[in-house]
PDB file of C-alpha atoms in Angstrom:
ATOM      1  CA  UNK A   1    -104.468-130.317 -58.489  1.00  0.00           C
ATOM      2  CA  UNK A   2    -106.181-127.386 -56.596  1.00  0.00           C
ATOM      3  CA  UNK A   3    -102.923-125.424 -56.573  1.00  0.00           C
ATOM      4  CA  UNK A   4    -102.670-125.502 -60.604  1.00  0.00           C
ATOM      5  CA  UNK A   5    -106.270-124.576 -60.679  1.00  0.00           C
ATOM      6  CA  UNK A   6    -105.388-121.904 -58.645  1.00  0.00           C
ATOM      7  CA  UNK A   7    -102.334-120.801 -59.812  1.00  0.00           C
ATOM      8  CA  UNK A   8    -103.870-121.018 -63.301  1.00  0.00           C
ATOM      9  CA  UNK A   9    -106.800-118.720 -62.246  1.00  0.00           C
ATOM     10  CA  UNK A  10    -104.268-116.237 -60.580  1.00  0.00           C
ATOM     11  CA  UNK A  11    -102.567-116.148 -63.897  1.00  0.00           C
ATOM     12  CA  UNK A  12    -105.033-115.430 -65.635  1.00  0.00           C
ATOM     13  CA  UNK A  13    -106.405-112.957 -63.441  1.00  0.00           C
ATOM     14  CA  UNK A  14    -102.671-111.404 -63.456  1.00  0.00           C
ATOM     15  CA  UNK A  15    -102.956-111.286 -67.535  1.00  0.00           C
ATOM     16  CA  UNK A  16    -106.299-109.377 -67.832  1.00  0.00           C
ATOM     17  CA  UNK A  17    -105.883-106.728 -65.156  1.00  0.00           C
ATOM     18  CA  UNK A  18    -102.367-106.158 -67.122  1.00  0.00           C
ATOM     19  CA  UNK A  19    -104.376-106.115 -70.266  1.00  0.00           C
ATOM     20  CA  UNK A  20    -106.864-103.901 -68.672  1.00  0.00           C
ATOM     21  CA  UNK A  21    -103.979-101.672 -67.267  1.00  0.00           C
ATOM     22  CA  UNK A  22    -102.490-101.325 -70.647  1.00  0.00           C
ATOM     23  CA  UNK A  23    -105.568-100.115 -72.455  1.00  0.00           C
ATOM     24  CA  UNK A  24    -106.258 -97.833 -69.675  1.00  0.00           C
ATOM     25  CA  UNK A  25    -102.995 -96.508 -69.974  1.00  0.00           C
ATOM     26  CA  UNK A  26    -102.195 -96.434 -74.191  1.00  0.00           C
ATOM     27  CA  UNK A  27    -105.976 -96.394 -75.620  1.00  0.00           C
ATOM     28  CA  UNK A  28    -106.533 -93.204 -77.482  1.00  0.00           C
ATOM     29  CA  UNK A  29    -110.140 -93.384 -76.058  1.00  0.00           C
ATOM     30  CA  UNK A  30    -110.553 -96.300 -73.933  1.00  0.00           C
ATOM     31  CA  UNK A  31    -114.263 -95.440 -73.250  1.00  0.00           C
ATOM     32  CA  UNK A  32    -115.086 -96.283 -77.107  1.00  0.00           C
ATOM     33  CA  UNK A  33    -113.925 -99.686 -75.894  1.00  0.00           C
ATOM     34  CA  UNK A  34    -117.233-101.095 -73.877  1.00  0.00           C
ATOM     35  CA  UNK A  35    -118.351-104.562 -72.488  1.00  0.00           C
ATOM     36  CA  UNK A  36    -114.715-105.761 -72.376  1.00  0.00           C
ATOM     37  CA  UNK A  37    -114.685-109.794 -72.121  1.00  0.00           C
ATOM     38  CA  UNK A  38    -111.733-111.692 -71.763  1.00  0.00           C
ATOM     39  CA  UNK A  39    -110.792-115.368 -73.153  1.00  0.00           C
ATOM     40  CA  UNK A  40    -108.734-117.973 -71.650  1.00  0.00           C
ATOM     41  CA  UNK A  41    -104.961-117.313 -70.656  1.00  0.00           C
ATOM     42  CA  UNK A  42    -102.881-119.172 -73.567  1.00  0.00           C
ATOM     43  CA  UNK A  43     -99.344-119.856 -74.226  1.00  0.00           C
ATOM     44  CA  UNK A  44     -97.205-119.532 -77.247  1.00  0.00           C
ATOM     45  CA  UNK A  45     -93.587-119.299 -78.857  1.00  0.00           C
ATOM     46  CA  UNK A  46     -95.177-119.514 -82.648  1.00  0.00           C
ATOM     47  CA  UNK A  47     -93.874-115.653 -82.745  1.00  0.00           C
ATOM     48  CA  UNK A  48     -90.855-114.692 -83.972  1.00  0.00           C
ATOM     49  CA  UNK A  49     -89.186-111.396 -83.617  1.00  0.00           C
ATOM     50  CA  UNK A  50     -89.666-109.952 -86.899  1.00  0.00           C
ATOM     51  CA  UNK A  51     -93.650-110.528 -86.209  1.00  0.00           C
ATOM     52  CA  UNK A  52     -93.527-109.096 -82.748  1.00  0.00           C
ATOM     53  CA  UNK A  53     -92.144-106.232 -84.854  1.00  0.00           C
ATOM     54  CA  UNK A  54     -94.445-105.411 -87.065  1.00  0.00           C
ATOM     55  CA  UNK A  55     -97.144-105.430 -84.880  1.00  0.00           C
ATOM     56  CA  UNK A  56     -95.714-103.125 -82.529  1.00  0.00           C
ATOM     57  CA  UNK A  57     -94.661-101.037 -85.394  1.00  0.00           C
ATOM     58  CA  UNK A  58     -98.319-101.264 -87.084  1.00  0.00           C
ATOM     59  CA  UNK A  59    -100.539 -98.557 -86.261  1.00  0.00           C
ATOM     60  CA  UNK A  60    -104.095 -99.415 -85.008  1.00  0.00           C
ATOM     61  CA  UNK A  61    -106.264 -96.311 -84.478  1.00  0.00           C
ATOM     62  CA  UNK A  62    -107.309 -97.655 -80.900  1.00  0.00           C
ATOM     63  CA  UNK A  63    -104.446 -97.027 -79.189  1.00  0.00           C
ATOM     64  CA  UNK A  64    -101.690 -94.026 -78.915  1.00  0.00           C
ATOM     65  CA  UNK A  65     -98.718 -94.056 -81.534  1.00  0.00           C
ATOM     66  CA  UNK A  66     -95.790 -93.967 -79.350  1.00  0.00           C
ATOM     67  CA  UNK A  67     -97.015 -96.938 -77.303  1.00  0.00           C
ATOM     68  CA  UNK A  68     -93.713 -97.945 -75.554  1.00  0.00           C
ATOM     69  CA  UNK A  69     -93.101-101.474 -75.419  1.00  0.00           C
ATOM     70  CA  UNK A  70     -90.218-103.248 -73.791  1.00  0.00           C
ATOM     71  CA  UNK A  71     -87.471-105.417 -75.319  1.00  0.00           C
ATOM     72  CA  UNK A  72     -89.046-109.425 -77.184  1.00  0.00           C
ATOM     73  CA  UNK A  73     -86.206-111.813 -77.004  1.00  0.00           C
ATOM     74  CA  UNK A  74     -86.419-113.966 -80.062  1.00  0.00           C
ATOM     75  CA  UNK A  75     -87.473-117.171 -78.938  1.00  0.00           C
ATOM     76  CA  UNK A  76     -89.028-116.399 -75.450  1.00  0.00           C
ATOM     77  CA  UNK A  77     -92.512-117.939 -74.600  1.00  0.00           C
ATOM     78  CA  UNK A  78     -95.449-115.686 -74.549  1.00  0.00           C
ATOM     79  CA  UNK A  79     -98.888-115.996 -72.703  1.00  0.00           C
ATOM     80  CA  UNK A  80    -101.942-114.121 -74.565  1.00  0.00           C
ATOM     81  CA  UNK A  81    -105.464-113.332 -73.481  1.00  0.00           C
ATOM     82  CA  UNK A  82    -107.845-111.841 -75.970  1.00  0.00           C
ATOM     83  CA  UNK A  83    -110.244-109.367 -75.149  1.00  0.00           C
ATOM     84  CA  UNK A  84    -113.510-108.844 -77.308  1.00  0.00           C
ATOM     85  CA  UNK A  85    -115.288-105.269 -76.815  1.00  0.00           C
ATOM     86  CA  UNK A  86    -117.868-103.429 -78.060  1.00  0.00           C
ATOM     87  CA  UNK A  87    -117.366-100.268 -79.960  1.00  0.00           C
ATOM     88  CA  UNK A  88    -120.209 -98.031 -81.904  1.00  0.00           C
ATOM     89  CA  UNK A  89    -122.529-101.638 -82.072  1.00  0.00           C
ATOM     90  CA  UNK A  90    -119.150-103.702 -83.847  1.00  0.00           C
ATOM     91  CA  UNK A  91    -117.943-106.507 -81.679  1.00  0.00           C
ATOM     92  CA  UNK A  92    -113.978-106.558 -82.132  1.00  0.00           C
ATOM     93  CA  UNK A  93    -111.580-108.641 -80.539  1.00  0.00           C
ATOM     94  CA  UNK A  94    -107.845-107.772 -79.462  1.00  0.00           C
ATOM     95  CA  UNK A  95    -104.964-110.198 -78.514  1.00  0.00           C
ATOM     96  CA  UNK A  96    -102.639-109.523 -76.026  1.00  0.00           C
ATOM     97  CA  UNK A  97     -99.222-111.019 -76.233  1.00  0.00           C
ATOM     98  CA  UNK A  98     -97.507-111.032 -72.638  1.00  0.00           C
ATOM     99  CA  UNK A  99     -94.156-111.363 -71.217  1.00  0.00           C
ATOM    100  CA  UNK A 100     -93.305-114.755 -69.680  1.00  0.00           C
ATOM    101  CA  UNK A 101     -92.952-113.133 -66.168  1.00  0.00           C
ATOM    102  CA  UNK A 102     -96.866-111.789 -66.585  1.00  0.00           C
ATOM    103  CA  UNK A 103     -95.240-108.016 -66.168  1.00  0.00           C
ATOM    104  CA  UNK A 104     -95.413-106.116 -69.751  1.00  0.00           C
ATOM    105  CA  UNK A 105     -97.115-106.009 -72.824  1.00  0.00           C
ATOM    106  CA  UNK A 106     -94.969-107.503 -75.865  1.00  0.00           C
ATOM    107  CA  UNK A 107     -97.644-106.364 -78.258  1.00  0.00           C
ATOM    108  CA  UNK A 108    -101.188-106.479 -79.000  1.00  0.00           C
ATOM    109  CA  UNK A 109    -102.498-107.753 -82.443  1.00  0.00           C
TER     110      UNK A 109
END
C-alpha cells in the first residue's frame, strides 16, 4: 500500500511540475498568473478527439497562440490536474489534460 501512495504522490508531483513547465514555457505573461495551487491528479477517457480539438484550437488570452501540442489518439486515457491562480484579485482555475506517459500537454481547458 505504501508503494501506491507513493507512486501516486510521484505522479502527481510528475503532473504539476509538467503543468508548471508548460505555463512557464507557453504563458503570454506567466507572472499575471500568482498563488498557483494545484488539485488532485485525476484520470479520464470522457474526451474525445474532436473536444481535444477545439480546445487546443480555442484561443485563451493566457497563453501564446501557436502553443504546439503533440498528437491525442482518440480513445487514449488522460490524467488532469487543475491549477487555480490568482490574477488582478480574480481567482481562476485551469485544467490540464496530460498524456498517459505523464510527458506532454494534450491541452489545457
Amino acid at each position: 500500500m505504501t508503494v501506491c501512495l507513493l507512486s501516486a504522490c510521484g505522479q502527481r508531483h510528475t503532473a504539476i511540475s509538467l503543468a508548471n513547465d508548460f505555463v512557464e514555457a507557453n504563458a503570454a505573461d506567466a507572472r499575471l498568473m500568482q498563488d498557483r495551487q494545484f488539485g488532485k491528479l485525476g484520470i479520464t477517457n470522457r474526451l474525445n478527439d474532436s473536444v481535444v480539438d477545439a480546445l487546443q484550437q480555442r484561443p485563451n488570452p493566457f497563453y501564446r497562440q501557436d502553443v504546439d501540442y503533440p498528437n491525442y489518439q482518440q480513445g487514449d486515457t488522460l490524467y488532469f490536474v487543475r491549477m487555480s491562480f490568482t490574477h488582478q484579485g480574480d481567482t481562476l482555475s485551469h485544467t490540464f489534460y496530460l498524456d498517459q506517459q505523464l510527458k506532454h500537454v494534450v491541452a489545457v481547458k
